[in-house]
mmCIF file of C-alpha atoms in Angstrom:
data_model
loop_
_atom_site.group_PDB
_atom_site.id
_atom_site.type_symbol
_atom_site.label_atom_id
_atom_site.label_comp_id
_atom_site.label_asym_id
_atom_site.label_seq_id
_atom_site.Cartn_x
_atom_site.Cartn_y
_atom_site.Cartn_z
ATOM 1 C CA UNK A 1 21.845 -6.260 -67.177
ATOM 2 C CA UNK A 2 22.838 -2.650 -68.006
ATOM 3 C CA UNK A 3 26.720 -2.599 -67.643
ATOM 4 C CA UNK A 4 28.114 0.287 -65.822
ATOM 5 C CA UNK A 5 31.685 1.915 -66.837
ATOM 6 C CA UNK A 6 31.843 3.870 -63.774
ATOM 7 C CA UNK A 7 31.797 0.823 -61.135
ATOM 8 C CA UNK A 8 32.741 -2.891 -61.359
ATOM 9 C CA UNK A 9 29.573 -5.394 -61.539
ATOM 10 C CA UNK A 10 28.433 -7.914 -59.174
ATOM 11 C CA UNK A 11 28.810 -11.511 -59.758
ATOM 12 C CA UNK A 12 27.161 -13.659 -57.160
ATOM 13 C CA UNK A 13 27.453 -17.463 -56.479
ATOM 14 C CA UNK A 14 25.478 -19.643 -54.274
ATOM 15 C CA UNK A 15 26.387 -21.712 -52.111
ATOM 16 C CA UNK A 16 25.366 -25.835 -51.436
ATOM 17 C CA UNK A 17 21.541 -26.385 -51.074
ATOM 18 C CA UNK A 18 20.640 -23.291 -52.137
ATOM 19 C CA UNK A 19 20.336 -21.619 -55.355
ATOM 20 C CA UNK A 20 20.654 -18.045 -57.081
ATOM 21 C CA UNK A 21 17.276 -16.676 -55.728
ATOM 22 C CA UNK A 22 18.753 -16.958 -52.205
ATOM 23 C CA UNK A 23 20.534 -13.478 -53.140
ATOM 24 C CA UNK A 24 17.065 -11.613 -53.795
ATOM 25 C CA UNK A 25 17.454 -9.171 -50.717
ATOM 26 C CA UNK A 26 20.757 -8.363 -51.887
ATOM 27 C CA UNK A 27 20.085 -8.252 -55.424
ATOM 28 C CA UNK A 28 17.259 -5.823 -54.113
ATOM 29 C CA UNK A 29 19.967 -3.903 -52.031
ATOM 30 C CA UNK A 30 22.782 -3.342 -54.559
ATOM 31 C CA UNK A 31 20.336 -2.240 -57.435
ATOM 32 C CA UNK A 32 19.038 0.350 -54.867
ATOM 33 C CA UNK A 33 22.647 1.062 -54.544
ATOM 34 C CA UNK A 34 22.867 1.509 -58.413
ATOM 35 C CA UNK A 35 24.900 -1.331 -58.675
ATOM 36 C CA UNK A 36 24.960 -3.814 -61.456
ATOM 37 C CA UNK A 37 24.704 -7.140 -60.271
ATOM 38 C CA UNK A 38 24.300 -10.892 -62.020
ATOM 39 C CA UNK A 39 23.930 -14.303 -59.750
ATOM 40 C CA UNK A 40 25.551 -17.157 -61.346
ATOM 41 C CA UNK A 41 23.707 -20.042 -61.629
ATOM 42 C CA UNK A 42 26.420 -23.164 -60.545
ATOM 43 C CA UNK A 43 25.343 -27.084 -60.957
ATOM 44 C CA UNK A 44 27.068 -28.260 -57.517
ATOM 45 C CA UNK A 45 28.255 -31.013 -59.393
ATOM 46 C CA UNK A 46 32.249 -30.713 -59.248
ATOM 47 C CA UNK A 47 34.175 -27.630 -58.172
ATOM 48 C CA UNK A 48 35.589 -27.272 -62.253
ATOM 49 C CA UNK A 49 32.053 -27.609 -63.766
ATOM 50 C CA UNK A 50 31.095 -24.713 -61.013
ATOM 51 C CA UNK A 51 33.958 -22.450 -62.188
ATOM 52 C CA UNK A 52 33.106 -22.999 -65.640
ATOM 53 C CA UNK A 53 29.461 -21.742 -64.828
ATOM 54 C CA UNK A 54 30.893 -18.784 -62.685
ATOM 55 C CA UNK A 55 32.977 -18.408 -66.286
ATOM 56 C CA UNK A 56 29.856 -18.099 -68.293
ATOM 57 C CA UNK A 57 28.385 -15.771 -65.740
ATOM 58 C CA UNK A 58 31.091 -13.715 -66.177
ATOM 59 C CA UNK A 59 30.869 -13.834 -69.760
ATOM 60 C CA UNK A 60 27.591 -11.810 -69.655
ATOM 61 C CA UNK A 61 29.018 -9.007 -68.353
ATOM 62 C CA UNK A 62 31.212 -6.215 -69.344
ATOM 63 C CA UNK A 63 33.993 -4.562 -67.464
ATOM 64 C CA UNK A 64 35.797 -5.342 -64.449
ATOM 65 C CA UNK A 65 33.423 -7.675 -61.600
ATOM 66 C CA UNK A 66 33.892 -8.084 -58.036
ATOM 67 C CA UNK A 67 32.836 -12.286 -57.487
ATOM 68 C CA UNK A 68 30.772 -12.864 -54.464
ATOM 69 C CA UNK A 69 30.824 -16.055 -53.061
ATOM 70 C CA UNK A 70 28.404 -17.694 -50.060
ATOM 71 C CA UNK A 71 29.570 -20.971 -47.944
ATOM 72 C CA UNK A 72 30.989 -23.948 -50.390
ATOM 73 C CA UNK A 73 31.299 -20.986 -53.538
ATOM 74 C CA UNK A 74 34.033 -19.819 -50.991
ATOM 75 C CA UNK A 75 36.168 -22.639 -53.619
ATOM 76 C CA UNK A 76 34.877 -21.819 -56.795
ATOM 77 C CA UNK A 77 35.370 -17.827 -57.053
ATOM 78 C CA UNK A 78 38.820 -18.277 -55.415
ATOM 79 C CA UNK A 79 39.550 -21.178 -58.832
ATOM 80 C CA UNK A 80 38.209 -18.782 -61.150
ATOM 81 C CA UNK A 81 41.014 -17.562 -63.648
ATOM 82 C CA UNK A 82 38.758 -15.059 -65.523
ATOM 83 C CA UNK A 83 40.642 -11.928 -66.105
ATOM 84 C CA UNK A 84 38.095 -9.236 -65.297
ATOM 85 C CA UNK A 85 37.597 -10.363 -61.795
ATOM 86 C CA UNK A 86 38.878 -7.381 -59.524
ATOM 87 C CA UNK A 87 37.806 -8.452 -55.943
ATOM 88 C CA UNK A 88 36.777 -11.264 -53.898
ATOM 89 C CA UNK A 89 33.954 -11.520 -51.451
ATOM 90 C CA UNK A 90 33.546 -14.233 -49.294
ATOM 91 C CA UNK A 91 30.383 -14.573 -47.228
ATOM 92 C CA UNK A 92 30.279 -16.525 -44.505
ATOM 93 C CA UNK A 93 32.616 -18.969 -46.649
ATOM 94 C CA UNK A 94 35.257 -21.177 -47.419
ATOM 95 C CA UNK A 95 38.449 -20.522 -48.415
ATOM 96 C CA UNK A 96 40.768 -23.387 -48.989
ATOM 97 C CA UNK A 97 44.750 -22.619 -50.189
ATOM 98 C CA UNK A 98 46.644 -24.373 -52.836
ATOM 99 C CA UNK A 99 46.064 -27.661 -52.728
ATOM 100 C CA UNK A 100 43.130 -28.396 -50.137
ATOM 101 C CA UNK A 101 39.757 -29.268 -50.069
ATOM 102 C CA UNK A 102 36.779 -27.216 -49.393
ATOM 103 C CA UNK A 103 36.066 -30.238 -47.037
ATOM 104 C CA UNK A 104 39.457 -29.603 -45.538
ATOM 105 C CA UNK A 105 38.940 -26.378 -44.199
ATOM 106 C CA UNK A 106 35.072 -27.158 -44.136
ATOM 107 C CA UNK A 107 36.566 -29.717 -41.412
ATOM 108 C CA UNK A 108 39.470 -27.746 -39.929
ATOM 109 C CA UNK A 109 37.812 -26.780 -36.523
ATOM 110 C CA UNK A 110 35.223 -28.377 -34.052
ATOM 111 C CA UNK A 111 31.643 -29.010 -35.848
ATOM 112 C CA UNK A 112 29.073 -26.826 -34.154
ATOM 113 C CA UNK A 113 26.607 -29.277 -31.788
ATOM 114 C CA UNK A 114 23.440 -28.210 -34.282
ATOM 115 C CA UNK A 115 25.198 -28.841 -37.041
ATOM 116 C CA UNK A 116 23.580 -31.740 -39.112
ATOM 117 C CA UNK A 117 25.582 -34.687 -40.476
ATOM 118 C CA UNK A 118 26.838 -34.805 -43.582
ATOM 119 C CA UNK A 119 26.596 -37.837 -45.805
ATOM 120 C CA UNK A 120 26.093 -38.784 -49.544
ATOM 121 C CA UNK A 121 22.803 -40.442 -50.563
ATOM 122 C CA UNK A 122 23.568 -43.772 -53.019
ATOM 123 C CA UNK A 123 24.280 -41.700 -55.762
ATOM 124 C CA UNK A 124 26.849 -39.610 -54.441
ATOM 125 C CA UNK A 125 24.917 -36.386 -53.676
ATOM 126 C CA UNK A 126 24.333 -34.889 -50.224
ATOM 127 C CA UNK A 127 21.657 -33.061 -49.203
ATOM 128 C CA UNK A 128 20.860 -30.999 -46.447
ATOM 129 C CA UNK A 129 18.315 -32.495 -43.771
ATOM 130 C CA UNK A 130 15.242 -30.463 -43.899
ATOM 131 C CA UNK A 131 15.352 -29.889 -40.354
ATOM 132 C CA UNK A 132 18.824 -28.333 -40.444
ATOM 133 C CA UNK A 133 17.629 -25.437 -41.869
ATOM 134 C CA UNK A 134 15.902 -23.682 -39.186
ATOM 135 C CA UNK A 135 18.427 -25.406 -36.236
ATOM 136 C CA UNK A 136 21.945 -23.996 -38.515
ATOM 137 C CA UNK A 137 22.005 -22.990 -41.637
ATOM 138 C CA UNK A 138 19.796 -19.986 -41.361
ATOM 139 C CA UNK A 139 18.361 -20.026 -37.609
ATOM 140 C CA UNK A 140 17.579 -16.446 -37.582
ATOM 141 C CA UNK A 141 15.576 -16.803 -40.155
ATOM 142 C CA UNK A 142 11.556 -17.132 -39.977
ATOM 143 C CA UNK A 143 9.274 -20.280 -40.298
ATOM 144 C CA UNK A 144 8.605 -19.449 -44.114
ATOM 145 C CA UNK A 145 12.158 -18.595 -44.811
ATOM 146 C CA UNK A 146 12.819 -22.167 -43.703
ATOM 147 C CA UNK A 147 10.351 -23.851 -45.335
ATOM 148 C CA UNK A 148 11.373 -22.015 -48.724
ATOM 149 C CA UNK A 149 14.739 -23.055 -48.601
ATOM 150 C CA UNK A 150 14.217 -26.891 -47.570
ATOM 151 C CA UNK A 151 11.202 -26.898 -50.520
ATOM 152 C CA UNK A 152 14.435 -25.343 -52.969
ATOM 153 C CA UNK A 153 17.352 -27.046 -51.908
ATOM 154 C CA UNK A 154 19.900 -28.505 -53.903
ATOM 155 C CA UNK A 155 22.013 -31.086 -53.537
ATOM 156 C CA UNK A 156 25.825 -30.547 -53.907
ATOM 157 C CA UNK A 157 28.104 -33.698 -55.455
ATOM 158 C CA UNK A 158 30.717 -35.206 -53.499
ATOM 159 C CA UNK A 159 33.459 -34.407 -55.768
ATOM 160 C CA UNK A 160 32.976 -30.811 -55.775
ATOM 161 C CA UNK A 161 34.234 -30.492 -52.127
ATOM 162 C CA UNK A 162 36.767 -33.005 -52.546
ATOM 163 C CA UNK A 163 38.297 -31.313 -55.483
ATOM 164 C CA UNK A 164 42.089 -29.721 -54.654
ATOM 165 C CA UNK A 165 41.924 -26.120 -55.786
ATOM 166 C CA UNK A 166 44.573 -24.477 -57.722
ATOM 167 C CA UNK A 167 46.357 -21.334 -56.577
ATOM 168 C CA UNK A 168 43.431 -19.125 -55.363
ATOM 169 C CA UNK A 169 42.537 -15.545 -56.500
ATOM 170 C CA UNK A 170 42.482 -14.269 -53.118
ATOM 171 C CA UNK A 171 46.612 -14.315 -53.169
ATOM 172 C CA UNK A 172 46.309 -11.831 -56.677
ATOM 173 C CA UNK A 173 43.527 -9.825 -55.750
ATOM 174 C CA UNK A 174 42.115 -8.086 -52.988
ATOM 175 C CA UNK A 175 39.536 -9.917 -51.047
ATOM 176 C CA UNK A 176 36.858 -8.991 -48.424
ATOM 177 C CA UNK A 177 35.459 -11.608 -45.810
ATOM 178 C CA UNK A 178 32.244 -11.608 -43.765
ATOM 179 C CA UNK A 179 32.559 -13.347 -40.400
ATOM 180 C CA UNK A 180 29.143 -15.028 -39.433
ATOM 181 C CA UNK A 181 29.909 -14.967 -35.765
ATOM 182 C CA UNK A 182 26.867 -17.206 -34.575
ATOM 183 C CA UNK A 183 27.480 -19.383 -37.668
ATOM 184 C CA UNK A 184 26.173 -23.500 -36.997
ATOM 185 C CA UNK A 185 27.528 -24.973 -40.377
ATOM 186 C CA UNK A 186 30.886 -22.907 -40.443
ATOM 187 C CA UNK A 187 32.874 -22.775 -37.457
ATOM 188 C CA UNK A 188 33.659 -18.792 -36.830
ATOM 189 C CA UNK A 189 37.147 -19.689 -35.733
ATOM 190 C CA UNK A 190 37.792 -21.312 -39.064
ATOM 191 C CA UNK A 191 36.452 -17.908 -40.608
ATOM 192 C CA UNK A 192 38.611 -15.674 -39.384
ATOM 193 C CA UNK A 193 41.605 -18.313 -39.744
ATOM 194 C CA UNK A 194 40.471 -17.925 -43.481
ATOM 195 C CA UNK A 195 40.302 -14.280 -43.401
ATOM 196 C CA UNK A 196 43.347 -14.120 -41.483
ATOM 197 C CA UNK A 197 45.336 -16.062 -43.940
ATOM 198 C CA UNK A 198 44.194 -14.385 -47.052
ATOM 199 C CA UNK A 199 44.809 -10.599 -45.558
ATOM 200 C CA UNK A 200 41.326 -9.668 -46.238
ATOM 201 C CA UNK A 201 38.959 -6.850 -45.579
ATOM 202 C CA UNK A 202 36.858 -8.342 -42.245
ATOM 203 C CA UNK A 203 33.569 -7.563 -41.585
ATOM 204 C CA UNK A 204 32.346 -9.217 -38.552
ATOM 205 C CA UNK A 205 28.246 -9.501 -37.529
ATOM 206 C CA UNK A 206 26.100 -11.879 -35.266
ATOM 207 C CA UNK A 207 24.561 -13.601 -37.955
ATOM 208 C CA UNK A 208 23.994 -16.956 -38.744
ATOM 209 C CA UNK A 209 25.471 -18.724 -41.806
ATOM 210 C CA UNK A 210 22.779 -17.398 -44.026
ATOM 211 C CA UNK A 211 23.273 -13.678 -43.711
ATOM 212 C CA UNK A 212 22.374 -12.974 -47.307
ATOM 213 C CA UNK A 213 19.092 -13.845 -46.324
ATOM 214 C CA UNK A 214 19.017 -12.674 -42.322
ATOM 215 C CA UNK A 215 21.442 -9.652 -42.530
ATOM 216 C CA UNK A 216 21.113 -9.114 -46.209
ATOM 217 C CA UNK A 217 22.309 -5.164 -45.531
ATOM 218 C CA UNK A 218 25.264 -5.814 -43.820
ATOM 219 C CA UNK A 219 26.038 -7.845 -47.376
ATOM 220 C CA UNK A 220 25.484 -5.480 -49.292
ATOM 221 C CA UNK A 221 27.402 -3.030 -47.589
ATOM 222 C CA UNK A 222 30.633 -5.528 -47.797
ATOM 223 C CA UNK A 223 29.785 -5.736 -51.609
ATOM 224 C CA UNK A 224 29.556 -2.005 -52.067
ATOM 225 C CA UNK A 225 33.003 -1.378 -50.326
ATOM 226 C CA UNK A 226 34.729 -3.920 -52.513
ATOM 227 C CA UNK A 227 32.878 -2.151 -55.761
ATOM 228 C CA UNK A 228 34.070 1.195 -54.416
ATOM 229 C CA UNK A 229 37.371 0.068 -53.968
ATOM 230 C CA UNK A 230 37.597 -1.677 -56.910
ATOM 231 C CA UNK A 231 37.112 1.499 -59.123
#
């Protein structure tokens, strides 16, 4: 990536099920933008090995970084303690406090009625039921976008959302939340209790827990106002 002095880089991190190529709009978006911008690739298997990826990421770049998180990465860019990070950006995603559980605020409010049930296979890893992608974890999304992410998924360990995180960044930095209003996996009124809590920036749109890939410009305007605030 080129680094930019001017601006602070983008650090993206996926969320469960899904991987770093489910940022290509907004990759596309923020290089248009003239943005520098890195996804970090994160192993879902325990909320410290995924801030030591996000770590490594990190690593790669130069300068200060704004860390972008979608659903479950809510957690890990909040754990981070990498001293470059500027901003916070939570997409449609959890934020737990001192102490909790990404389950426990994944939990907090009333599951939507499409929302799938989640359960561990034998081996400790749960994955997403292929069906729930098109019903609530991206409904606005077409046939093919579907059928991509089910054919992509990965699963996320147990332990990473059971994890207690330590003091999160979002008290030491400034942070900026999108509210997925029509979101199936995460309720919207545990959203904008998150945002609410963490005094952030709030940016609320009719999308559907997936907007990085069904309102990918409304992301990367979010993104652009933390890097232009971050200068």
């Amino acid at each position: 990536m080129s680094p930019q002095t001017s601006s602070p880089a983008v650090v993206l991190v996926h969320g469960a099920w899904a991987d770093g190529s489910s940022w290509s709009r907004v990759i596309t978006g923020l290089h248009q933008a003239g943005i520098s911008v890195i996804a970090a690739p994160i192993p879902l298997t325990s909320l410290a090995d995924d801030v030591d990826a996000l770590d490594r990421t990190i690593d790669r770049t130069d300068g200060p970084v704004v860390v972008v998180g979608h659903a479950y990465a809510g957690g890990v860019i909040g754990a981070t303690k990498h001293p470059r990070v500027q901003a916070l950006v939570y997409v449609a995603a959890l934020a737990p406090d001192e102490g909790e559980t990404v389950a426990d605020v994944f939990y907090r409010d009333p599951s939507h009625p499409d929302a799938p049930e989640l359960k561990p296979d034998d081996d400790g890893w749960i994955w997403l039921p292929v069906n729930a992608f098109a019903k609530a974890f991206a409904q606005h999304g077409t046939a093919e976008e579907h059928a991509v992410l089910a054919a992509v998924q990965r699963p996320i360990a147990v332990q990473s959302i059971q994890q207690p995180v330590p003091r999160p960044g979002w008290k030491a930095h400034p942070s900026w939340y999108l509210v997925a209003e029509e979101d199936r996996m995460i309720n919207p009124i545990t959203q904008k209790f998150m945002a609410e809590r963490m005094h952030a920036n709030v940016h609320t749109h009719g999308a559907d827990h997936a907007p990085l890939i069904t309102r990918p410009q409304a992301v990367v305007d979010i993104i652009s106002e933390a890097v232009n605030s971050s200068h």
